[in-house]
RNA sequence: GGGCUCAUCGUUCAUCGGUUAGGACCUCGGACUGUCGAUCCGAAGAGGGGAGUUCGAUUCUCCCUGAGCCCGCCA
């Protein structure tokens, strides 16, 4: 046996009945132990699988194994034996054999683990799981998620290379960027009082690579933003499949993403995907129909504009709303009258009020032909008839109404659309599918609700449709940009734009948003400078890697697809980051901590 | 910055203001030569911190601390 590899000749998912009789060596963790007094069974686990080890009482190491804690790492040498037919375990790929241990080495004894690894359904606090992440990652579910992530990233890379894209690295220590999210700052030791920033995205670098003539760029790019986390938003840092293309039209960029993302979802999930080209929904239509710029298209419910109808109808509350610039929308829900109870309808209305709305009107067409509901009595028989044909209503259907200022109306209608679908007795949503769509034509500018100022609504790098002419001639709020998102099942997967590579257009756009030429040249110095020397028209996009894997793993929490995530407060509980540093370190960085409770604490 | 929910053995979940604070898993001890979430017997092990209400608080109230989710934020 001296010629065997010191740790293993096979993995724990390799041996089959054909291997019977071989002398083998396996290493792994003691996953489970079944102690029958006279005989021990150890489920030996490694990355690949599980193999049963049998330890007979005559062996010198019998006592060692019997007393060992689970999760200890051992190396076992022994003979592959066929199991008796009645002891075959059909649940294990290696279930037809077992290893009869002749030698055993305790490589690394484990203490009692704070979480019990075999219990996949255990529901420890996330705090506990994050603190002992290296243990949680041993569990099959999480281990698989991280492997899925690894394979997805590999596949994304392969596809990008195959499409002629080149992979580049861009700096991690860079300059603080104007606009956008809060930067993570890194103090400079050499330059007193100056700071680097971690990139929120390699946005300017990838554009500069286009100016440098590299034509097609991609990177699995780390992005850092010092903003609050959510269940679907990783705190601090996340990864994007960052893409930029020279001389590309919006349609060409869409085609690349449709190809790459579709292929990825088809490869790594059994769920169906809607075929490319994906629906392209204008931002304004998305807000009108779905009340959201990230609609879940598995939900078939759609709002439509009834402002014109209610302007003419003699229901004063809605007519007044429309007169004052508001919006009235209708949502037809088929076949729920007589299915859902009065309480159900009351709950929908209560939901709207909880979310700041005035209420939720509706008219039900009962199975015996009556039109009922809080609003029905305000409409004349002719108007009710018009409403029915407008909404394509049938007996058993209910028409909901939302009336408010446009922004508020969209917001509430989006919430209601989801709330109704979530609570219907007969679920109308599709399941087991990924529904992709493009949201296009985002507004270039919007009005700051607090100051009333015109501000960039998405990002100042994108090209306004109509170019300089539009900026000069159109009301700013009517201008749309070559700015687009990919949305899948209600999750924003990706965001991108055809860039603005023309200095004059930059100046004008920033002027409308209240910035002078100087500011443009100062804040976007490199980009502005680069555009003076021949810049190719270019555009790009950046699908979120974490979110793609999250959808593929069918988990609601993005931390389930990140090996070492931070908690919602952007703390790494395992590494204890962030943490205090020594006075010496602070001195080198010319930093003094402000305030009373933030005194420098030396660990 | 704000809102909601939560905090009990190592873990997880119970417990009407009066209980020897209970179960499951883990742990420890014992039995057991074919199990595979082994089984059986036994044992150990808990109210985050601080105020208050009360004859009496794990339970009610407030503050602090910590956690999760949401809003703001995330061009």
XYZ file of C-alpha atoms (C1' of nucleotides) in Angstrom:
678
model
C 0.000 0.000 0.000
C 3.055 2.186 0.168
C 2.589 3.202 -3.445
C -0.845 4.726 -2.881
C -1.257 8.475 -2.975
C -0.882 9.751 0.628
C -4.433 11.089 0.754
C -6.590 9.514 -1.871
C -6.792 7.276 -4.877
C -10.413 8.189 -5.586
C -12.955 10.815 -4.629
C -15.987 10.031 -2.505
C -18.241 9.898 -5.546
C -16.152 7.676 -7.762
C -16.305 4.074 -6.695
C -18.908 1.723 -8.147
C -19.603 -1.992 -8.000
C -17.087 -2.550 -10.837
C -14.388 -1.422 -8.424
C -15.095 -4.233 -5.955
C -11.955 -5.884 -4.676
C -9.688 -2.859 -5.216
C -7.629 -1.430 -2.422
C -8.327 2.282 -2.325
C -7.634 5.313 -0.190
C -10.207 8.047 0.429
C -10.059 11.291 2.371
C -12.895 13.475 3.530
C -15.039 14.718 6.342
C -16.937 12.418 8.693
C -20.415 13.473 7.634
C -22.442 10.989 9.634
C -21.583 8.223 12.049
C -23.754 5.220 12.823
C -22.475 3.365 15.843
C -23.835 -0.170 16.301
C -21.457 -1.000 19.090
C -19.877 -3.842 17.245
C -19.680 -2.102 13.882
C -19.381 1.505 12.733
C -20.610 3.137 9.558
C -19.072 6.421 8.541
C -20.478 8.495 5.691
C -17.311 10.012 4.309
C -17.987 13.247 2.413
C -15.888 15.338 0.080
C -16.673 17.914 -2.609
C -17.793 15.174 -4.962
C -20.025 12.960 -2.869
C -20.389 10.415 -0.119
C -18.986 6.928 0.349
C -19.813 4.599 3.227
C -16.882 3.385 5.311
C -17.254 0.285 7.489
C -15.122 -0.043 10.601
C -14.969 -3.408 12.335
C -14.301 -3.663 16.077
C -11.069 -5.571 15.601
C -9.392 -2.516 14.065
C -6.995 -0.544 16.244
C -8.615 2.752 15.233
C -12.149 1.610 16.129
C -12.171 3.589 19.368
C -10.713 6.638 17.666
C -13.521 6.756 15.117
C -16.181 5.970 17.688
C -15.146 8.966 19.780
C -14.405 11.359 16.925
C -16.632 14.341 16.344
C -18.441 14.730 13.062
C -16.666 16.919 10.495
C -13.274 15.518 11.455
C -11.102 14.924 8.394
C -9.828 11.360 8.013
C -7.948 9.304 5.473
C -9.170 5.744 5.096
C -7.440 2.890 3.316
C -9.328 -0.286 2.641
C -10.968 -2.659 0.260
C -13.977 -1.847 -1.927
C -16.683 -4.381 -1.028
C -19.970 -5.077 -2.711
C -22.845 -4.530 -0.351
C -25.368 -7.289 0.294
C -28.423 -6.676 -1.900
C -30.591 -5.777 1.100
C -28.096 -3.184 2.330
C -27.726 -1.286 -0.950
C -28.567 2.399 -0.594
C -30.302 3.529 -3.797
C -30.086 7.183 -2.707
C -26.298 7.244 -3.054
C -24.443 6.950 -6.385
C -21.886 4.916 -4.440
C -24.642 3.018 -2.635
C -23.799 -0.394 -4.079
C -20.368 -0.497 -2.458
C -18.642 0.384 0.780
C -15.056 0.570 1.969
C -13.885 -1.830 4.621
C -11.317 0.226 6.520
C -7.933 -1.349 7.208
C -5.981 1.813 7.950
C -7.221 5.132 9.183
C -5.463 8.424 9.797
C -7.037 11.277 11.709
C -5.872 14.205 9.585
C -7.701 16.928 11.467
C -10.000 16.333 14.405
C -13.029 18.596 14.503
C -14.463 20.282 17.549
C -18.240 20.136 17.908
C -19.533 22.364 15.119
C -21.735 25.329 16.052
C -24.079 24.403 13.218
C -25.042 20.839 12.376
C -23.929 20.254 8.810
C -26.184 17.297 7.833
C -29.323 19.286 8.603
C -30.078 21.035 5.311
C -33.399 22.281 6.608
C -31.917 23.856 9.720
C -32.903 27.450 10.085
C -30.118 29.064 12.064
C -29.948 32.816 12.284
C -28.134 34.313 9.361
C -25.713 35.842 11.833
C -24.632 32.373 12.910
C -24.420 31.141 9.341
C -22.318 34.103 8.228
C -19.960 33.888 11.186
C -19.283 30.235 10.385
C -19.629 30.627 6.645
C -16.889 28.063 5.980
C -19.080 25.473 7.690
C -22.332 26.561 6.097
C -20.636 26.285 2.707
C -20.106 22.571 3.390
C -23.848 22.044 3.239
C -25.096 20.660 -0.026
C -27.492 23.487 -0.912
C -25.046 26.333 -0.476
C -22.155 24.306 -1.854
C -24.205 23.701 -5.005
C -25.152 27.367 -5.302
C -21.526 28.415 -5.235
C -20.612 25.747 -7.765
C -23.464 26.939 -9.950
C -22.049 30.431 -9.721
C -18.623 29.163 -10.702
C -20.009 27.339 -13.715
C -22.206 30.253 -14.769
C -19.215 32.599 -14.712
C -17.145 30.152 -16.727
C -19.936 29.781 -19.287
C -20.428 33.546 -19.554
C -16.714 33.948 -20.205
C -16.661 31.231 -22.838
C -19.553 32.787 -24.687
C -18.045 36.260 -24.591
C -14.734 34.991 -25.891
C -16.559 33.053 -28.619
C -18.306 36.242 -29.674
C -15.022 38.049 -30.122
C -14.998 40.040 -26.910
C -11.725 40.648 -25.095
C -11.407 40.443 -21.334
C -9.646 43.304 -19.564
C -8.956 44.254 -15.975
C -9.594 47.796 -14.879
C -8.321 49.522 -11.739
C -9.787 48.864 -8.320
C -8.167 51.941 -6.811
C -9.494 54.822 -8.836
C -10.991 58.268 -8.511
C -14.211 59.181 -6.771
C -16.935 59.554 -9.362
C -19.496 62.319 -9.542
C -23.231 61.514 -9.381
C -24.545 58.119 -8.547
C -24.018 56.023 -5.474
C -21.822 56.759 -2.497
C -18.226 55.748 -3.097
C -16.072 53.593 -0.892
C -13.059 55.764 -0.198
C -9.497 54.655 0.399
C -7.140 57.189 1.988
C -3.819 57.873 0.325
C -0.718 57.562 2.491
C 1.512 59.333 0.029
C -0.856 62.186 -0.730
C -2.015 63.695 2.505
C -5.747 64.378 2.539
C -6.424 62.708 -0.789
C -8.517 59.628 -1.439
C -8.933 56.885 -3.956
C -12.378 55.459 -4.539
C -13.370 51.902 -5.369
C -15.200 51.798 -8.715
C -19.011 51.756 -8.608
C -18.586 50.111 -12.012
C -15.748 50.296 -14.533
C -17.938 52.682 -16.533
C -15.378 55.244 -17.641
C -12.628 52.684 -18.088
C -14.651 50.568 -20.455
C -15.597 53.609 -22.489
C -11.946 54.645 -22.580
C -11.018 51.159 -23.814
C -13.375 51.780 -26.716
C -11.696 55.103 -27.393
C -8.393 53.190 -27.322
C -9.656 50.988 -30.113
C -10.150 47.617 -28.412
C -13.579 47.373 -30.033
C -15.237 44.745 -27.841
C -14.710 44.598 -24.091
C -15.975 42.396 -21.331
C -15.066 41.718 -17.736
C -16.543 39.882 -14.787
C -16.232 43.153 -12.963
C -16.387 43.814 -9.241
C -18.439 46.890 -8.413
C -18.452 48.715 -5.097
C -21.209 50.934 -3.781
C -21.552 52.236 -0.261
C -25.339 52.020 -0.204
C -27.885 50.091 1.842
C -28.457 46.464 0.939
C -31.658 44.565 0.216
C -32.493 40.889 -0.012
C -31.747 41.050 -3.741
C -28.965 43.619 -3.504
C -25.590 42.624 -2.179
C -24.123 45.005 0.379
C -20.927 46.747 -0.583
C -19.791 44.769 -3.563
C -21.248 42.784 -6.425
C -20.271 41.484 -9.843
C -21.403 42.413 -13.306
C -20.790 40.890 -16.699
C -19.580 44.247 -17.946
C -19.829 44.686 -21.724
C -18.962 47.516 -24.104
C -19.013 47.558 -27.925
C -17.776 50.043 -30.509
C -19.841 50.981 -33.561
C -22.783 49.048 -32.137
C -26.453 49.843 -32.459
C -28.838 49.257 -29.605
C -30.211 46.213 -31.468
C -26.761 44.663 -31.769
C -26.173 45.026 -28.046
C -29.575 43.499 -27.376
C -28.726 40.552 -29.623
C -25.521 39.811 -27.698
C -27.312 39.872 -24.353
C -30.281 37.862 -25.607
C -27.875 35.202 -26.899
C -25.633 35.022 -23.871
C -28.280 35.303 -21.175
C -30.744 32.942 -22.888
C -28.078 30.315 -23.413
C -27.009 30.627 -19.796
C -30.507 30.286 -18.402
C -31.292 27.376 -20.719
C -28.086 25.594 -19.743
C -28.400 25.971 -15.993
C -32.133 25.666 -15.397
C -34.928 23.355 -16.388
C -37.371 26.259 -16.385
C -38.493 27.576 -19.765
C -37.367 30.934 -21.153
C -39.317 33.157 -23.492
C -37.598 33.126 -26.881
C -35.541 36.043 -28.159
C -36.112 38.702 -29.298
C -37.522 39.623 -25.923
C -40.426 42.039 -25.727
C -39.313 45.665 -25.789
C -41.438 47.800 -23.567
C -41.080 51.547 -23.515
C -40.527 52.909 -20.033
C -43.692 54.997 -20.218
C -45.761 51.985 -21.289
C -44.255 49.835 -18.550
C -45.269 52.399 -15.971
C -48.776 52.653 -17.438
C -49.409 48.924 -17.884
C -47.441 47.397 -15.000
C -46.882 50.348 -12.691
C -43.222 49.403 -12.580
C -40.057 49.647 -14.640
C -39.264 46.079 -13.631
C -42.482 44.196 -14.327
C -42.883 40.522 -13.536
C -44.388 39.248 -16.789
C -45.375 35.948 -15.218
C -48.251 37.987 -13.855
C -50.693 38.531 -16.751
C -52.645 41.387 -15.143
C -52.414 44.703 -16.989
C -53.557 48.216 -16.260
C -54.925 50.500 -18.956
C -55.576 54.220 -19.119
C -59.177 55.198 -18.310
C -58.503 58.900 -17.777
C -60.438 59.902 -20.872
C -63.435 57.779 -19.891
C -63.566 59.237 -16.396
C -63.061 62.797 -17.598
C -66.415 62.391 -19.341
C -68.113 60.174 -16.780
C -70.123 61.765 -14.030
C -68.093 60.432 -11.131
C -66.770 63.622 -9.620
C -63.854 62.269 -7.605
C -62.181 60.670 -10.638
C -63.131 63.473 -13.053
C -61.545 66.007 -10.704
C -58.434 63.893 -10.443
C -58.067 63.870 -14.222
C -58.801 67.610 -14.457
C -55.948 68.276 -12.060
C -53.466 66.355 -14.187
C -54.031 63.024 -12.493
C -54.504 59.624 -13.993
C -57.215 56.986 -13.704
C -56.276 53.451 -14.625
C -58.310 50.262 -14.840
C -57.262 46.663 -14.208
C -59.487 43.836 -15.400
C -59.335 40.680 -13.309
C -61.252 37.850 -14.909
C -63.561 35.442 -13.153
C -63.064 36.422 -9.528
C -66.563 37.670 -8.795
C -68.242 35.033 -6.629
C -64.880 33.374 -6.061
C -63.258 35.968 -3.830
C -65.141 37.141 -0.755
C -66.102 40.632 0.288
C -63.340 40.422 2.899
C -60.866 39.691 0.111
C -61.832 42.889 -1.694
C -61.640 44.829 1.578
C -58.120 43.536 2.114
C -57.031 44.777 -1.295
C -58.375 48.207 -0.457
C -56.709 48.126 2.958
C -53.437 47.244 1.245
C -53.663 50.368 -0.892
C -54.326 52.511 2.159
C -51.414 50.961 4.044
C -49.234 52.005 1.151
C -50.385 55.578 1.192
C -53.186 55.472 -1.371
C -56.664 56.892 -0.922
C -58.426 53.684 -1.831
C -59.145 51.117 -4.484
C -62.338 51.404 -6.509
C -63.845 48.463 -8.332
C -66.915 47.319 -10.204
C -67.878 43.648 -10.191
C -70.043 42.065 -12.857
C -71.860 39.311 -11.016
C -72.713 35.979 -12.640
C -76.365 36.979 -12.699
C -75.678 40.174 -14.602
C -75.511 42.827 -11.898
C -72.852 45.520 -11.709
C -71.804 46.034 -8.125
C -69.130 47.830 -6.195
C -68.496 51.146 -4.509
C -68.321 53.083 -7.778
C -71.037 51.442 -9.896
C -73.813 53.696 -8.628
C -72.027 56.816 -9.874
C -72.063 55.721 -13.501
C -75.025 55.898 -15.859
C -76.227 52.741 -17.625
C -74.713 54.019 -20.885
C -71.393 54.681 -19.203
C -71.423 51.233 -17.650
C -71.971 49.742 -21.091
C -69.080 51.773 -22.493
C -66.907 50.678 -19.600
C -67.707 47.017 -20.242
C -66.695 47.194 -23.883
C -63.651 49.357 -23.108
C -62.393 46.784 -20.636
C -63.659 43.759 -22.627
C -65.462 42.780 -19.468
C -67.583 39.642 -19.043
C -69.798 38.340 -16.249
C -67.660 37.198 -13.325
C -65.020 39.833 -14.029
C -64.000 42.668 -11.796
C -62.577 45.977 -12.938
C -60.337 47.773 -10.431
C -59.588 51.488 -10.577
C -56.666 53.522 -9.396
C -56.805 57.302 -9.470
C -54.008 59.621 -8.364
C -51.242 61.885 -9.591
C -49.418 60.055 -12.374
C -46.353 59.048 -10.351
C -48.426 57.985 -7.370
C -50.940 56.217 -9.592
C -48.175 54.184 -11.243
C -46.540 53.321 -7.946
C -49.762 52.138 -6.332
C -51.007 50.322 -9.408
C -47.752 48.386 -9.524
C -48.152 47.329 -5.907
C -51.820 46.424 -6.389
C -51.095 44.366 -9.497
C -48.697 42.210 -7.500
C -50.865 42.114 -4.401
C -53.926 40.918 -6.341
C -51.957 38.214 -8.154
C -50.311 37.118 -4.902
C -53.674 36.615 -3.240
C -55.975 35.205 -5.900
C -57.613 31.882 -5.081
C -56.984 30.739 -8.651
C -53.375 31.674 -9.322
C -53.127 33.366 -12.712
C -49.367 33.651 -12.740
C -47.103 31.391 -14.753
C -44.613 29.212 -12.915
C -41.443 27.395 -13.812
C -40.423 29.975 -16.386
C -38.161 32.953 -16.892
C -39.862 35.873 -18.603
C -37.359 38.332 -20.004
C -38.102 41.752 -21.412
C -36.342 44.953 -22.318
C -37.424 48.222 -20.833
C -36.356 50.869 -23.338
C -36.553 54.611 -23.872
C -35.972 55.693 -20.310
C -36.439 59.422 -19.818
C -33.169 61.322 -20.035
C -34.150 63.873 -17.424
C -36.583 63.995 -14.560
C -37.727 66.560 -12.086
C -36.265 66.311 -8.603
C -39.421 65.913 -6.514
C -37.916 67.943 -3.676
C -36.129 70.807 -5.402
C -38.095 70.863 -8.660
C -34.790 70.988 -10.541
C -34.165 69.061 -13.751
C -31.742 66.215 -13.021
C -30.374 63.214 -14.932
C -32.834 60.424 -14.390
C -30.583 57.473 -15.141
C -27.041 58.248 -16.097
C -25.343 61.169 -17.753
C -23.238 58.951 -19.990
C -26.100 57.881 -22.233
C -27.048 59.402 -25.571
C -30.301 61.323 -25.737
C -32.441 60.179 -28.639
C -32.422 62.936 -31.228
C -29.011 64.123 -30.022
C -28.200 67.793 -29.803
C -31.301 68.760 -31.763
C -33.547 67.142 -29.177
C -31.680 68.818 -26.327
C -32.035 72.180 -28.019
C -35.619 71.908 -29.124
C -37.612 69.500 -26.965
C -38.953 70.020 -23.459
C -36.295 68.265 -21.350
C -38.753 65.961 -19.614
C -39.963 64.622 -22.990
C -36.507 63.557 -24.121
C -35.763 59.832 -23.912
C -32.350 58.200 -23.932
C -30.850 55.160 -25.598
C -31.006 53.680 -22.149
C -32.309 50.199 -21.442
C -32.766 47.547 -18.786
C -33.197 43.802 -18.924
C -35.890 42.604 -16.550
C -36.568 38.983 -15.640
C -39.426 37.884 -13.390
C -39.633 41.287 -11.761
C -35.923 41.595 -11.127
C -33.729 44.165 -12.851
C -30.999 42.011 -14.333
C -29.091 44.502 -16.317
C -28.802 48.106 -17.312
C -27.058 49.749 -20.219
C -26.978 52.483 -22.804
C -25.682 53.769 -26.078
C -23.140 56.284 -24.800
C -22.840 59.923 -25.525
C -19.444 60.342 -27.194
C -19.977 63.919 -28.400
C -18.593 66.728 -26.228
C -21.159 69.261 -27.495
C -23.982 66.951 -26.520
C -22.354 66.435 -23.116
C -22.106 70.168 -22.549
C -25.717 70.751 -23.518
C -27.048 67.855 -21.459
C -25.159 68.993 -18.380
C -26.200 72.578 -18.985
C -29.856 71.525 -18.820
C -29.099 69.698 -15.567
C -27.530 72.869 -14.228
C -23.812 72.197 -14.703
C -21.311 74.462 -16.433
C -18.715 73.411 -19.014
C -16.070 73.631 -16.314
C -17.857 71.064 -14.210
C -18.087 68.626 -17.115
C -14.410 69.028 -17.878
C -13.472 68.659 -14.251
C -15.748 65.791 -13.237
C -15.434 63.749 -16.387
C -11.968 64.937 -17.243
C -10.555 61.770 -18.753
C -13.659 60.937 -20.728
C -14.144 64.477 -21.924
C -10.508 64.699 -22.910
C -10.661 61.362 -24.716
C -13.652 62.491 -26.738
C -11.534 65.320 -28.183
C -9.338 62.851 -30.008
C -11.666 60.690 -32.057
C -14.109 58.506 -30.149
C -16.016 55.684 -31.783
C -19.764 55.647 -31.212
C -20.192 52.943 -28.593
C -22.529 51.420 -26.091
C -22.794 48.653 -23.606
C -24.578 46.926 -20.820
C -23.801 45.113 -17.584
C -25.886 42.095 -16.524
C -25.673 41.420 -12.786
C -23.934 38.125 -12.187
C -25.194 37.687 -8.623
C -28.778 38.259 -9.699
C -28.548 35.840 -12.607
C -27.244 33.130 -10.312
C -29.898 34.030 -7.761
C -32.629 33.493 -10.347
C -31.034 30.259 -11.531
C -30.669 28.963 -7.981
C -34.281 30.024 -7.342
C -33.466 31.775 -4.093
C -34.889 35.049 -2.818
C -31.728 36.074 -0.987
C -28.660 37.142 -2.932
C -26.365 36.096 -0.094
C -27.203 32.479 -0.891
C -25.162 32.723 -4.097
C -22.132 34.566 -2.718
C -19.421 32.545 -0.999
C -18.488 35.148 1.585
C -21.185 37.806 1.749
C -21.561 40.656 4.159
C -24.713 41.134 6.198
C -27.271 43.830 5.494
C -25.206 46.324 7.452
C -22.189 45.652 5.249
C -20.266 43.759 7.923
C -18.297 40.602 7.331
C -19.087 38.647 10.494
C -16.536 35.980 9.713
C -13.564 38.273 9.065
C -14.755 41.010 11.404
C -14.763 43.723 8.790
C -14.928 46.616 9.046
C -12.858 46.992 12.182
C -10.759 49.497 14.101
C -7.160 49.974 13.049
C -4.134 50.985 15.063
C -3.249 54.548 15.842
C -0.052 53.951 13.863
C -2.025 53.042 10.742
C -4.208 56.103 11.094
C -1.203 58.367 11.554
C 0.354 57.116 8.341
C -2.846 57.990 6.556
C -3.041 61.431 8.152
C -6.434 60.528 9.576
C -7.957 61.561 12.877
C -11.321 60.135 13.836
C -13.977 62.752 14.525
C -16.620 62.892 17.222
C -16.858 61.659 20.750
C -17.859 58.039 20.351
C -15.675 57.440 17.332
C -12.360 57.821 19.102
C -9.604 55.731 17.700
C -9.767 52.395 19.362
C -6.740 50.207 19.220
C -7.602 46.514 18.912
C -32.019 58.446 8.377
C -37.108 56.019 9.042
C -40.757 51.786 9.566
C -42.068 46.681 10.741
C -40.819 42.015 13.024
C -37.782 39.428 16.352
C -34.283 38.233 20.789
C -35.386 31.549 25.758
C -30.282 25.511 26.530
C -24.610 24.827 21.620
C -28.704 25.096 17.511
C -33.924 25.563 16.641
C -38.887 25.943 18.276
C -42.575 26.018 22.540
C -44.367 28.123 27.200
C -52.230 32.871 29.082
C -48.150 37.488 34.924
C -47.383 32.374 39.512
C -44.359 26.094 35.513
C -39.144 21.460 38.674
C -39.226 26.897 31.750
C -40.929 21.898 27.689
C -39.672 19.359 22.839
C -36.381 18.250 18.645
C -31.322 18.140 16.915
C -26.370 18.513 18.848
C -23.270 17.137 23.252
C -21.934 13.600 27.282
C -22.645 8.452 29.524
C -24.637 3.491 28.640
C -26.714 -0.694 25.375
C -26.417 -2.704 20.538
C -22.384 -6.612 14.536
C -25.665 -4.176 8.772
C -26.961 0.783 9.399
C -27.635 4.865 6.047
C -31.558 11.348 9.419
C -29.556 4.029 12.822
C -32.270 2.587 17.175
C -33.076 2.218 22.581
C -32.034 3.990 27.834
C -30.075 7.952 30.783
C -27.746 12.857 31.779
C -26.146 17.825 31.192
C -27.543 22.416 29.147
C -31.328 28.661 28.547
C -34.560 33.921 29.588
C -28.989 39.837 25.660
C -28.231 44.428 29.056
C -30.740 48.268 31.934
C -35.003 50.713 33.958
C -40.326 50.511 35.097
C -45.468 48.363 36.233
C -46.740 44.292 39.790
C -47.306 40.772 45.898
C -44.803 38.255 41.858
C -42.036 39.499 34.957
C -39.138 34.878 30.411
C -44.190 36.841 29.671
C -46.585 43.768 30.051
C -44.156 48.983 29.113
C -39.772 51.970 27.948
C -34.544 52.512 26.733
C -30.010 50.247 25.013
C -27.660 46.361 22.204
C -27.990 42.842 18.292
C -30.586 40.419 14.012
C -33.941 39.946 9.570
C -37.225 42.387 6.102
C -38.934 46.937 3.962
C -38.810 52.482 2.773
C -35.269 56.255 1.715
C -30.832 55.235 -1.102
C -28.746 52.166 -5.170
C -26.675 57.813 -11.999
